[in-house]
XYZ file of C-alpha atoms in Angstrom:
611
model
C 0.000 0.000 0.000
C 1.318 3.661 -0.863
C 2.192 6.004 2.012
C 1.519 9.252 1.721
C 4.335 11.516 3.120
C 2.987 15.189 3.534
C 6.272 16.883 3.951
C 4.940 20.334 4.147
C 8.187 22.564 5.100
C 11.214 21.800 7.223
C 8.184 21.862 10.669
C 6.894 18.805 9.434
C 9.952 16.633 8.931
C 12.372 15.713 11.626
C 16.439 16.552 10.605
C 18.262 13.207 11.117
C 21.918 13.770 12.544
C 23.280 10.518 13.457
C 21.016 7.579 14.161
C 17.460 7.558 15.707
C 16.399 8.091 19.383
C 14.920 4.608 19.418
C 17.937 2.895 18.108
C 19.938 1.257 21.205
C 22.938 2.448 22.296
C 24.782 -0.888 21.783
C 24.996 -1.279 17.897
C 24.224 -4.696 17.145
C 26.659 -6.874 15.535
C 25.217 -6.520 11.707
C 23.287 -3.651 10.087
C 20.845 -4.481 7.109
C 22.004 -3.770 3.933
C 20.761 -0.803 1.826
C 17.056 -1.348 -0.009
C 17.414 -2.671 -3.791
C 16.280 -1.140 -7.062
C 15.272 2.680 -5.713
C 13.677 4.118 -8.164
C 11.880 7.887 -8.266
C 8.792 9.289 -10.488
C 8.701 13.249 -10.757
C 5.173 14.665 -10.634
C 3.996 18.523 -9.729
C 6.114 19.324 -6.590
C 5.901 15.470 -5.944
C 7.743 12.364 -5.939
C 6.763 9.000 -5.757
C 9.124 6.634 -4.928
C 9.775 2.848 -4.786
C 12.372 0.130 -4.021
C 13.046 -3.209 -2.739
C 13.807 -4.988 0.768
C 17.140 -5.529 1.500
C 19.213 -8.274 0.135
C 20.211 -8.961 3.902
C 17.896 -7.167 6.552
C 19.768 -8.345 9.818
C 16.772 -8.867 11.299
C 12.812 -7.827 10.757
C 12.785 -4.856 8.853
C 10.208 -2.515 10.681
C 10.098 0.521 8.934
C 11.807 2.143 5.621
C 13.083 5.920 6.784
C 13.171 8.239 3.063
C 15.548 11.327 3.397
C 15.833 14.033 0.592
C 17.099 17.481 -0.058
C 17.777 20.189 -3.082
C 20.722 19.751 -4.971
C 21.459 23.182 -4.157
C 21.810 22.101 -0.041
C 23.959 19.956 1.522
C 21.602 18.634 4.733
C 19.253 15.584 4.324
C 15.722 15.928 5.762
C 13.758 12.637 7.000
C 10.279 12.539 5.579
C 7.834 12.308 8.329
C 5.560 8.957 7.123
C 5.222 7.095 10.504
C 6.246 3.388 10.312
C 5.283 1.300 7.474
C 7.426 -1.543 5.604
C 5.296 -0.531 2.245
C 8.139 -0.616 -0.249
C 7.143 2.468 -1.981
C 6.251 6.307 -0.609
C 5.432 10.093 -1.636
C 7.412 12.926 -1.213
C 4.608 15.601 -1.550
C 4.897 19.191 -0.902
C 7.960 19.743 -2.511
C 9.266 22.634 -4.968
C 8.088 22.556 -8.543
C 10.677 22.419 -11.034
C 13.339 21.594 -8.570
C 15.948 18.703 -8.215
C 16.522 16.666 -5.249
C 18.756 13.690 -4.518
C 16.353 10.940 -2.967
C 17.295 7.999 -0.240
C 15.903 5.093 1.593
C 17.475 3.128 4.647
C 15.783 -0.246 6.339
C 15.139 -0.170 10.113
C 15.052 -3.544 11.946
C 15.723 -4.388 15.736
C 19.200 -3.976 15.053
C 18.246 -0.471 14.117
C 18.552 1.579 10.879
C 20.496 -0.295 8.188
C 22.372 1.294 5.190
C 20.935 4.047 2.934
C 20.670 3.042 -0.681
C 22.635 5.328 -3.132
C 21.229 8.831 -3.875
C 18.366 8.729 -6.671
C 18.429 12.305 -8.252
C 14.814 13.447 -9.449
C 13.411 16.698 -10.699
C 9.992 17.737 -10.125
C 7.463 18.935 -12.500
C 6.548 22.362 -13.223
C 2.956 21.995 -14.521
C 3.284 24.501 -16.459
C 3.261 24.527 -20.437
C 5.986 24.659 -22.647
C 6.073 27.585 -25.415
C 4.054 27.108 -28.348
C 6.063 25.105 -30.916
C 5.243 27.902 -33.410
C 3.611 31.076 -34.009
C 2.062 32.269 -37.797
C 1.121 35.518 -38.790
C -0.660 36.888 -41.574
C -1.548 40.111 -42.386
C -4.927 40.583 -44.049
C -5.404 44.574 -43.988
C -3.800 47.461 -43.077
C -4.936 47.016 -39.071
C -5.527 43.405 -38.878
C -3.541 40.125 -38.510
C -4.425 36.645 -38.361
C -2.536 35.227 -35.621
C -2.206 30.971 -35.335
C 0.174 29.091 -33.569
C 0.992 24.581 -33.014
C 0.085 23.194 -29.583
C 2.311 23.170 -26.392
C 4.684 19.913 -26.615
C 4.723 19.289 -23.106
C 2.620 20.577 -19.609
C 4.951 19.023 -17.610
C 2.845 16.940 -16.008
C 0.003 19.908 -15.986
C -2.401 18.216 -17.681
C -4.952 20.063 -20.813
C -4.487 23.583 -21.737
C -6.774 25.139 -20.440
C -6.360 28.973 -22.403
C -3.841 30.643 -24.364
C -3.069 33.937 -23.934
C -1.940 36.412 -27.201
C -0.116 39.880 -26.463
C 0.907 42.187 -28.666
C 3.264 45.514 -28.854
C 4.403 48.085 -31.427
C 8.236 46.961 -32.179
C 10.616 49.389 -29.916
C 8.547 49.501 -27.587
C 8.289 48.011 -24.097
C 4.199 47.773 -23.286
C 2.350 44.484 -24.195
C -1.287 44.602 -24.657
C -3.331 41.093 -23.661
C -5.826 40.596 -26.783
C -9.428 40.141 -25.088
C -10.071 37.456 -27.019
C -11.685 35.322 -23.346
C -10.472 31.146 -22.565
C -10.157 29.415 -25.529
C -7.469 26.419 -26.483
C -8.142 27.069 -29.870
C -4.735 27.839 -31.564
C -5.833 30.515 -33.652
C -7.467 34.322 -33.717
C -7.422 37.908 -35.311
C -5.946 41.135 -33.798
C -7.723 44.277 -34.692
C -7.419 47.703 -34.210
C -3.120 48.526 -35.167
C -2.067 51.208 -36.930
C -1.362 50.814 -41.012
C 1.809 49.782 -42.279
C 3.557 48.935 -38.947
C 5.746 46.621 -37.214
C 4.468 44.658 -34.553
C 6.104 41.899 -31.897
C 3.484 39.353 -31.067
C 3.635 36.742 -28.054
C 1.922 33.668 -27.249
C 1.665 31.765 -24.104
C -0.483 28.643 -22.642
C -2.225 27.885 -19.414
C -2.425 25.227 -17.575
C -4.496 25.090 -13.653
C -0.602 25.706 -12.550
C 0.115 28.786 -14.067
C 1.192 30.025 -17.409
C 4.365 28.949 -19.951
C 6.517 30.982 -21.712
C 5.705 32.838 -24.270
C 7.172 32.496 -28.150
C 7.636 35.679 -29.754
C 7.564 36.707 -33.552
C 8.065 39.504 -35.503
C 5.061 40.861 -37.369
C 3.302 43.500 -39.153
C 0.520 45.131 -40.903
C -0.193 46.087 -44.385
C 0.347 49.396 -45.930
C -2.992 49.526 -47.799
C -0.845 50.717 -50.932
C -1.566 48.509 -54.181
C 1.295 46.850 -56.320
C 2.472 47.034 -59.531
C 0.484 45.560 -62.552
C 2.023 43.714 -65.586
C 1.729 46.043 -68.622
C 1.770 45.005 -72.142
C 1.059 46.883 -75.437
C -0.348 45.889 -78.575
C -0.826 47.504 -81.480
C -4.104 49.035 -83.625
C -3.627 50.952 -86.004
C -1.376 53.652 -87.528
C -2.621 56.425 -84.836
C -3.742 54.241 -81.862
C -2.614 51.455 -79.501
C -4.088 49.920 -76.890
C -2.762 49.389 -73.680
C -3.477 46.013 -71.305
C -2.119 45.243 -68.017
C -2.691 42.487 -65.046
C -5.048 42.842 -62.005
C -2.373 45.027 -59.263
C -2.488 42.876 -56.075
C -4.254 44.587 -53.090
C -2.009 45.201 -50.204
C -4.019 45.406 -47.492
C -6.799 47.745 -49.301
C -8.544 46.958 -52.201
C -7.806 48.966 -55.952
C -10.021 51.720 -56.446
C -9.014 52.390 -60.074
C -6.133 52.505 -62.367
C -4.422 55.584 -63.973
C -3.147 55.135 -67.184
C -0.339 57.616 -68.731
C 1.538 57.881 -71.568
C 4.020 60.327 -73.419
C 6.010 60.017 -76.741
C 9.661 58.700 -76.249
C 12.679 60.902 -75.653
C 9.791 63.063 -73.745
C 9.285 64.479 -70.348
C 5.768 65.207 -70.355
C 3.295 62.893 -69.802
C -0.622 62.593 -71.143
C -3.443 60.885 -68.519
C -5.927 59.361 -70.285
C -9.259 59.892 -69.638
C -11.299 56.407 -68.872
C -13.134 56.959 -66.121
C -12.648 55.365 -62.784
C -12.985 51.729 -62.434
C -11.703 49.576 -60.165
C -11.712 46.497 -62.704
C -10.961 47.726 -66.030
C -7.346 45.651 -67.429
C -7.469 47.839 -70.891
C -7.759 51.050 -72.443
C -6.950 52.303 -76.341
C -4.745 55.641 -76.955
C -5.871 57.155 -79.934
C -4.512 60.149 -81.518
C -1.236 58.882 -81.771
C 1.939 59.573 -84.681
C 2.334 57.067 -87.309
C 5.344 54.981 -86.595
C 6.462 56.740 -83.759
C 7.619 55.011 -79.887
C 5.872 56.084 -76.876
C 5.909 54.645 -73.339
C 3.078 53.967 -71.689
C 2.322 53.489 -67.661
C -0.005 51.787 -65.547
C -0.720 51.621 -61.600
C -3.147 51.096 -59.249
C -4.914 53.495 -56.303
C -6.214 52.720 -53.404
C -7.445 54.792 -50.529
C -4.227 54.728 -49.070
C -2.704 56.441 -52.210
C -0.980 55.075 -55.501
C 1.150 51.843 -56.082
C 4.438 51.984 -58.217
C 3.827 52.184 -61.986
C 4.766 49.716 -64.614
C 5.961 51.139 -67.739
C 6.556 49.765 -71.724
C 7.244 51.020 -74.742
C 5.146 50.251 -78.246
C 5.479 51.697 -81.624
C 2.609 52.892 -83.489
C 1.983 51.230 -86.994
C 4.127 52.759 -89.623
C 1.866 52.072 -92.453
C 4.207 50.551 -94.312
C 4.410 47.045 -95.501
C 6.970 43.963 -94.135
C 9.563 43.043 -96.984
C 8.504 40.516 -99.291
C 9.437 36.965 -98.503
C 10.967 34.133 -100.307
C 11.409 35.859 -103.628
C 12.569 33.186 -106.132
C 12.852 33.732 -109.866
C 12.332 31.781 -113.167
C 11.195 31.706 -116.675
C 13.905 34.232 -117.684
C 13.933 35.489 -120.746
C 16.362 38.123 -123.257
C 14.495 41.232 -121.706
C 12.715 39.252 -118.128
C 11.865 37.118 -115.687
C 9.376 35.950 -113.337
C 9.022 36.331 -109.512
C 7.334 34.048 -107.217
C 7.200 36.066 -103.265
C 5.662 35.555 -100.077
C 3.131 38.521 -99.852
C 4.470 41.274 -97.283
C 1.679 42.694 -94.165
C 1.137 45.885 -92.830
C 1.145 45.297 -89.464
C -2.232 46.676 -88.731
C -3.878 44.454 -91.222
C -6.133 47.298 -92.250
C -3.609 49.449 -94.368
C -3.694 47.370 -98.100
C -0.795 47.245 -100.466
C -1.250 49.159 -102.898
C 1.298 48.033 -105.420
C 4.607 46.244 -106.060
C 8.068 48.309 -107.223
C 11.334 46.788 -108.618
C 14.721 48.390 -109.105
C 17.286 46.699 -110.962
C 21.291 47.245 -111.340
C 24.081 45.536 -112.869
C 25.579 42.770 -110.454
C 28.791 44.486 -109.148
C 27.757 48.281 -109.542
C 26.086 50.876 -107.267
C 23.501 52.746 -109.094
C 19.981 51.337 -109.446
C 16.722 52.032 -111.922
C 13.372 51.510 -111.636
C 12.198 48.047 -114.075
C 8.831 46.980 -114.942
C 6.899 45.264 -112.490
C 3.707 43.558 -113.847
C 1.704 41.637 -111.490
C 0.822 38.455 -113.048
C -0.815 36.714 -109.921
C -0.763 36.840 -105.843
C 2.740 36.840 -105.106
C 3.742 36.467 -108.487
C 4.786 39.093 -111.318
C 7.554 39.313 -114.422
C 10.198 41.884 -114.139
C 10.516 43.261 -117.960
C 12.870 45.993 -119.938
C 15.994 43.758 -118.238
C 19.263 43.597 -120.496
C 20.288 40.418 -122.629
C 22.167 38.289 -121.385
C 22.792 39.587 -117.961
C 23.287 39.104 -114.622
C 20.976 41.439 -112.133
C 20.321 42.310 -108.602
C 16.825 43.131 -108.364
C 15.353 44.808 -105.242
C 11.303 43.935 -104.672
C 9.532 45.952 -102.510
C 5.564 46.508 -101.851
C 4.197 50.159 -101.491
C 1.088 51.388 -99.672
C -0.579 54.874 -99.435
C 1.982 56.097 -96.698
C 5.227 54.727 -98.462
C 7.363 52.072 -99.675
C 8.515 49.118 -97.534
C 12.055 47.744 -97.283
C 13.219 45.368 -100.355
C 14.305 42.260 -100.464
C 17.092 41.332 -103.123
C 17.290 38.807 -105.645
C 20.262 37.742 -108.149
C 18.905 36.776 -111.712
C 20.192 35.942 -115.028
C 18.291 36.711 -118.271
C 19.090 35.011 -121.740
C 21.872 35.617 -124.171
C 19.848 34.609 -126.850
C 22.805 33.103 -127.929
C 22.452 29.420 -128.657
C 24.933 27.598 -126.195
C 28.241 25.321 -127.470
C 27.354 22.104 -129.204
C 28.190 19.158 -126.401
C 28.603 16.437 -129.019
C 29.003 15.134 -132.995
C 27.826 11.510 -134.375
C 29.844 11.425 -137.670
C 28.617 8.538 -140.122
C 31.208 8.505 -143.263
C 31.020 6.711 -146.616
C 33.852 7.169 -149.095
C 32.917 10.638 -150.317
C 30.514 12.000 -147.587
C 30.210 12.120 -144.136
C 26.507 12.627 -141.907
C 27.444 15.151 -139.432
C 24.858 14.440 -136.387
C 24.995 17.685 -134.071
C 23.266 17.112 -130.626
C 20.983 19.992 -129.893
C 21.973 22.873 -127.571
C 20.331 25.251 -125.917
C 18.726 28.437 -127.490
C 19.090 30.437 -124.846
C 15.821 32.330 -125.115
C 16.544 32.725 -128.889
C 15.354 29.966 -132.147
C 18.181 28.254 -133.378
C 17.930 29.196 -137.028
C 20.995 27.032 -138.992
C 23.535 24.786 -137.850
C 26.965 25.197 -139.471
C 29.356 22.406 -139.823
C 33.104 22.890 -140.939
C 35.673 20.529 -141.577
C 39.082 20.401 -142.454
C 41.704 17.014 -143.127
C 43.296 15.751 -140.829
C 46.508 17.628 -140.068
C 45.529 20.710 -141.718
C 45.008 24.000 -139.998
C 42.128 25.280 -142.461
C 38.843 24.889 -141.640
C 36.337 24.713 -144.517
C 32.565 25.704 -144.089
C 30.494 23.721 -145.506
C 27.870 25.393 -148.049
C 24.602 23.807 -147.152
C 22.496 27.142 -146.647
C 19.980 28.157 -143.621
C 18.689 25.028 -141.852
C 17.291 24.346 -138.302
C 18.047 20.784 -139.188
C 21.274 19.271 -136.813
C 21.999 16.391 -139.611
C 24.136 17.817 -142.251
C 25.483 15.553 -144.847
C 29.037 16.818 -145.973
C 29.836 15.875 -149.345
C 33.089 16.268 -151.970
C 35.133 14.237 -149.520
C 38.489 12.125 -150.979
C 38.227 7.929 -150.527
C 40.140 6.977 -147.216
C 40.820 10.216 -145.877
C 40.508 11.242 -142.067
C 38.780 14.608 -141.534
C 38.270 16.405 -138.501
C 34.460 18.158 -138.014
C 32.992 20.942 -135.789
C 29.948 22.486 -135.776
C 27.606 25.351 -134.095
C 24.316 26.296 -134.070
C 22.985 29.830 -135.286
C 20.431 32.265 -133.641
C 18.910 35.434 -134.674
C 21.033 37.105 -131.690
C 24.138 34.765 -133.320
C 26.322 32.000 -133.468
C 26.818 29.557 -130.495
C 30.229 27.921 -129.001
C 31.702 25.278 -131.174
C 31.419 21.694 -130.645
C 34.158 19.822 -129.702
C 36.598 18.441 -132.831
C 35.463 14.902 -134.078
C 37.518 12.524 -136.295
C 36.608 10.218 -138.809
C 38.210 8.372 -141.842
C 36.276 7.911 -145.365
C 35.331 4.461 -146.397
C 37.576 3.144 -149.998
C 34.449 1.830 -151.286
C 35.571 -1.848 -151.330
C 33.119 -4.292 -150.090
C 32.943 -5.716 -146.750
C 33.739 -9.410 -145.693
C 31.159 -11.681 -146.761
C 29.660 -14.107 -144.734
C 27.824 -17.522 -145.668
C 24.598 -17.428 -143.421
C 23.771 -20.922 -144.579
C 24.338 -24.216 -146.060
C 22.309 -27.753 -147.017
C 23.807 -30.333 -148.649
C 22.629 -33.831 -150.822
C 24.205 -36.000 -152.831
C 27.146 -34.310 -154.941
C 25.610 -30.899 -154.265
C 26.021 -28.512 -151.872
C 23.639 -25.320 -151.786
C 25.121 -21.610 -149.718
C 23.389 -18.197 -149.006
C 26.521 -16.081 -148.699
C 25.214 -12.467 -149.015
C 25.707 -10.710 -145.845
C 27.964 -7.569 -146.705
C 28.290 -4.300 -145.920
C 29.386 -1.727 -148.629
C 29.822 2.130 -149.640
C 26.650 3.597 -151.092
C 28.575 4.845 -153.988
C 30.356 1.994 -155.080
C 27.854 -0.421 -155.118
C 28.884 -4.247 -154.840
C 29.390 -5.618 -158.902
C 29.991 -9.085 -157.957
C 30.878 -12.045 -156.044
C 33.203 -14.816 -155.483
C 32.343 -18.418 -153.856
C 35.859 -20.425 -153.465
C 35.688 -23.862 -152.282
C 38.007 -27.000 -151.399
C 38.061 -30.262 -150.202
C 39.491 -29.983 -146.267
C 42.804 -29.585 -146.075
C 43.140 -29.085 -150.132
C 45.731 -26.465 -151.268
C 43.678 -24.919 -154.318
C 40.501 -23.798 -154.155
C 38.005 -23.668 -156.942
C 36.449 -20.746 -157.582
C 32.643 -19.787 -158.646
C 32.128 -16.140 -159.990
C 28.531 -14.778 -160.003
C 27.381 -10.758 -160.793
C 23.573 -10.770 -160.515
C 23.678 -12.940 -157.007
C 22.077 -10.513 -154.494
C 21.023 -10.371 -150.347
C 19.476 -13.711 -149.814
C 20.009 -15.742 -153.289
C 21.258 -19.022 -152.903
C 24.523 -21.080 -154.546
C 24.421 -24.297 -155.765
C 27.963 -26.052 -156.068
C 27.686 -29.464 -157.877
C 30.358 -32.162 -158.532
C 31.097 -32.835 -155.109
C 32.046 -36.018 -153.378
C 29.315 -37.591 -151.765
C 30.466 -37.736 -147.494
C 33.421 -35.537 -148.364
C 34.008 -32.660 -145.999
C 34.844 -29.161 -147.388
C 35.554 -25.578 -146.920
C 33.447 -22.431 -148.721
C 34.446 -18.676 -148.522
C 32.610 -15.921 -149.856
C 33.818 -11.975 -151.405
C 32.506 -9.430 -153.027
C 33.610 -6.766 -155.479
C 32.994 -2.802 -156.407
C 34.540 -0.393 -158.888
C 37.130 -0.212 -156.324
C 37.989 -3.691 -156.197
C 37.566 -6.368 -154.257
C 36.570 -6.847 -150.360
C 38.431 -9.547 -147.579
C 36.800 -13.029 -147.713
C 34.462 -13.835 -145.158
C 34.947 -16.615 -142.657
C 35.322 -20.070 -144.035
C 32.527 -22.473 -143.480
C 32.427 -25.997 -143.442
C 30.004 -27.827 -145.494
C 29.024 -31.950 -145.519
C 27.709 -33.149 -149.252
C 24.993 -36.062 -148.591
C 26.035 -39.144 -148.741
């Protein structure tokens, strides 16, 4: 059972010095040794204490004497519990918040026994700690919202039972208690401070022991004085702009209305305009402005308090004039123009048209430039005419409007020579006397090729010879009056009406002699003693035409051959060659003859009479 131990001030406990009155003047042979396991529980100014009997108790332990005192003291005091053997008591009575070392001693007929070792123990306060943290927020210009996290610890106080908020101007020394009644709630509003100041605030719990300390923070109210809006410009027209801008936050006060200014750049002076007064407008438009000209424009916010800091731009006012054309690409050129495909140019506003498309021109290389002719063939599209032949230009595009011209953008063209361009190739066909001059067609360069004239010259000579076929458009020219088995060398260019292209490069060929070609047999059947060929496959000159042929034939591996002469055989007639030996093997070969004698035989064939 626990003993109480009311231990109300020094009158109520008995100072020990020595050993008790009761204990017997003979010490007995054996004291008990000191109570096990003291242990000691802080409360609010109490302690409650507990521990075990002795490990030997010399006896019948009787009563347990407790004995305490500060830390700050030196002299034990003997609680004043009567006689008990309970194995636990409580110091009550004591000081809150204060530390004490703590002892208990046996007492059996052999008297008091050995003190256990000092237990140190601090009472509890009951009171609260500090609030873990105090908020503030200001939400005008004599209000703040005040909130703060719970007490960690009462030590040992139990609940909250109010919390208690003070305030004071900063500097100064005076708190004022906020009537704000009991409450644990951790929250609440102070009213009632001056505009745009700085305040300390303080917080502090309650428990039924007292109050905690307080936690302090720095605070303060609003000034009532909006802030600065975002501002942004965009343009109209060429003599007005209009001006937007971003709801100003309220600091502490709401807007009343925002003053818009403005003033031409490079100025001092600056121009209110007149809207009105409204506390929600986020655009106005400023009219009456100069064509292309910069202004800056500003924007803030009232209040009743007075005027927030401005926010300021800059815009220019449409210029009228149109963008540069885009993407300008050229083509179909011809001697005197070309064409011009372009991205169309804007205005800006979108309101001012173009009224019209300009082009100067100048030589690639020089300085000065000249208005061409611009027609307008199209959206984004026009020719460029009056350009010189065969040049290459700069030309600089530009679109106008009623106010002006815009900038230009530059193009490098290239209009035709008329000039038909150098001949890349010759096919040359010769016979004995003439050769087919094939020229492969050039370019006319904006110009009809009109005639095509080929010279020639033998080979080795340094004379060049034109050759008279008149005014054709046709590339084939046949050159004629040529010597037999000569090698020539040819060139030719083509003609416009603006005039003569580059030459082609020099060909060679030789003249045929107008002998015959090797002929050879195609075919051959045979039967008995007889032996049938179709030799004509040949190739000869137009103007010596072939006047005859020769069929030779021999047994295999004879040295003479016998030989068959025939002038009206032709392309596909067929030879009969009789008297042969029936299963004999022999050989056949085949020529033919011109005015200019006779051609190579043709390969030999083999041929197998019937048996």
């Amino acid at each position: 059972m626990l003993r109480a131990l009311l231990t109300l001030g020094l009158a109520l406990v008995t100072v020990v010095s020595g050993v008790p009155a009761a204990a017997s003047a003979v010490a007995p042979a054996a004291l008990s040794t000191a109570p096990t396991g003291v242990a000691a529980t802080a409360g609010v100014g109490t302690v409650q204490l507990t521990w075990g009997a002795p490990s030997t108790p010399s006896g019948t332990v009787s009563d347990y004497v407790v004995q305490f005192r500060l830390t700050t003291t030196s002299t034990y005091s003997t609680a004043n519990d009567g006689v008990s053997t309970d194995l636990s008591a409580v110091l009550a009575g004591l000081k809150r918040g204060s530390s004490y070392y703590v002892k208990v001693a046996a007492v059996t007929e052999s008297g008091r026994g050995a003190f256990s070792s000092a237990v140190l123990v601090k009472t509890l306060t009951g009171l609260p700690s500090a609030p873990a943290q105090v908020y503030f927020y200001p939400v005008g210009t004599s209000t703040i919202e005040v909130s703060w996290n719970a007490v960690t610890t009462t030590n040992g106080g139990g609940d909250v039972v109010d919390y208690v908020v003070l305030h004071r101007l900063h500097g100064t020394t005076t708190w004022r208690t906020l009537a704000d009644g009991v409450s644990t709630e951790r929250s609440t509003v102070i009213t009632g401070l001056l505009r745009s100041r700085d305040y300390e605030i303080a917080v502090y719990a309650l428990t039924s022991y007292g109050r905690g300390p307080s936690r302090i923070i720095d605070a303060y109210t609003l000034h009532g004085i909006p802030g600065r809006p975002n501002v942004w410009a965009s343009a109209r027209s060429v003599s007005s702009h209009a001006v937007s801008w971003s709801d100003a936050t309220p600091i502490g006060s709401p807007v009343i209305d925002y003053v818009v200014q403005y003033r031409q750049a490079g100025y001092t002076t600056w121009r209110t305009v007149a809207d009105g007064i409204s506390p929600t407008a986020s655009r106005v438009e400023i009219t009456g402005l100069k064509r292309g000209v910069t202004y800056e424009t500003r924007v803030w916010a009232k209040s009743v308090f007075g005027s927030g800091s401005p926010q300021t731009a800059r815009f220019t006012v449409h210029s009228g004039l149109p963008t540069a054309p885009r993407n300008v690409t050229w083509w179909d050129p011809t001697l005197s123009s070309v064409s011009l495909d372009f991205g169309v140019p804007t205005t800006g506003d979108n309101i001012t048209p173009i009224s019209g498309y300009r082009v100067l021109v100048r030589p690639v290389g020089t300085t000065t430039w000249r208005e061409a002719t611009f027609v307008s063939t199209g959206t984004g599209r026009g020719m460029v005419t009056g350009l010189a032949r065969g040049a290459k230009l700069e030309l600089a595009l530009y679109a106008t409007t009623v106010y002006g011209r815009g900038p230009s953008t530059l193009v490098t063209v290239q209009t035709q020579s008329g000039v038909p361009s150098a001949i890349t190739a010759l096919t040359l066909e010769p016979s004995a006397h003439t050769v087919l001059v094939k020229s492969a067609t050039p370019w006319n360069n904006g110009s009809p090729i009109i005639d095509y004239v080929v010279r020639y010259r033998p080979v080795g000579s340094a004379t060049w010879t034109v050759f008279p076929d008149g005014v054709s458009a046709n590339p084939w020219i046949t050159v004629t009056g040529l010597n037999r088995l000569a090698p020539y060398e040819f060139s030719s260019y083509a003609v416009s009406a603006i005039g003569a292209g580059g030459a082609s490069p020099i060909t060679r060929t030789t003249t045929l002699s107008g002998v015959p070609g090797a002929v050879t047999v195609l075919s051959s059947s045979s039967r008995m003693s007889t032996s049938s060929t179709n030799p004509v496959r040949v190739t000869a000159d137009p103007a010596y035409p072939i006047t005859s042929y020769e069929i030779d034939y021999r047994v295999l591996g004879a040295a003479s051959w016998t030989t068959l002469t025939l002038t009206e055989l032709g392309p596909g007639d067929t030879v009969t060659i009789d008297g042969l030996t029936p299963s004999g093997t022999y050989e056949v070969r085949a020529r033919a003859f011109s005015a200019q004698g006779a051609g190579p035989y043709g390969p030999t064939r083999l041929i197998f009479p019937a048996p």
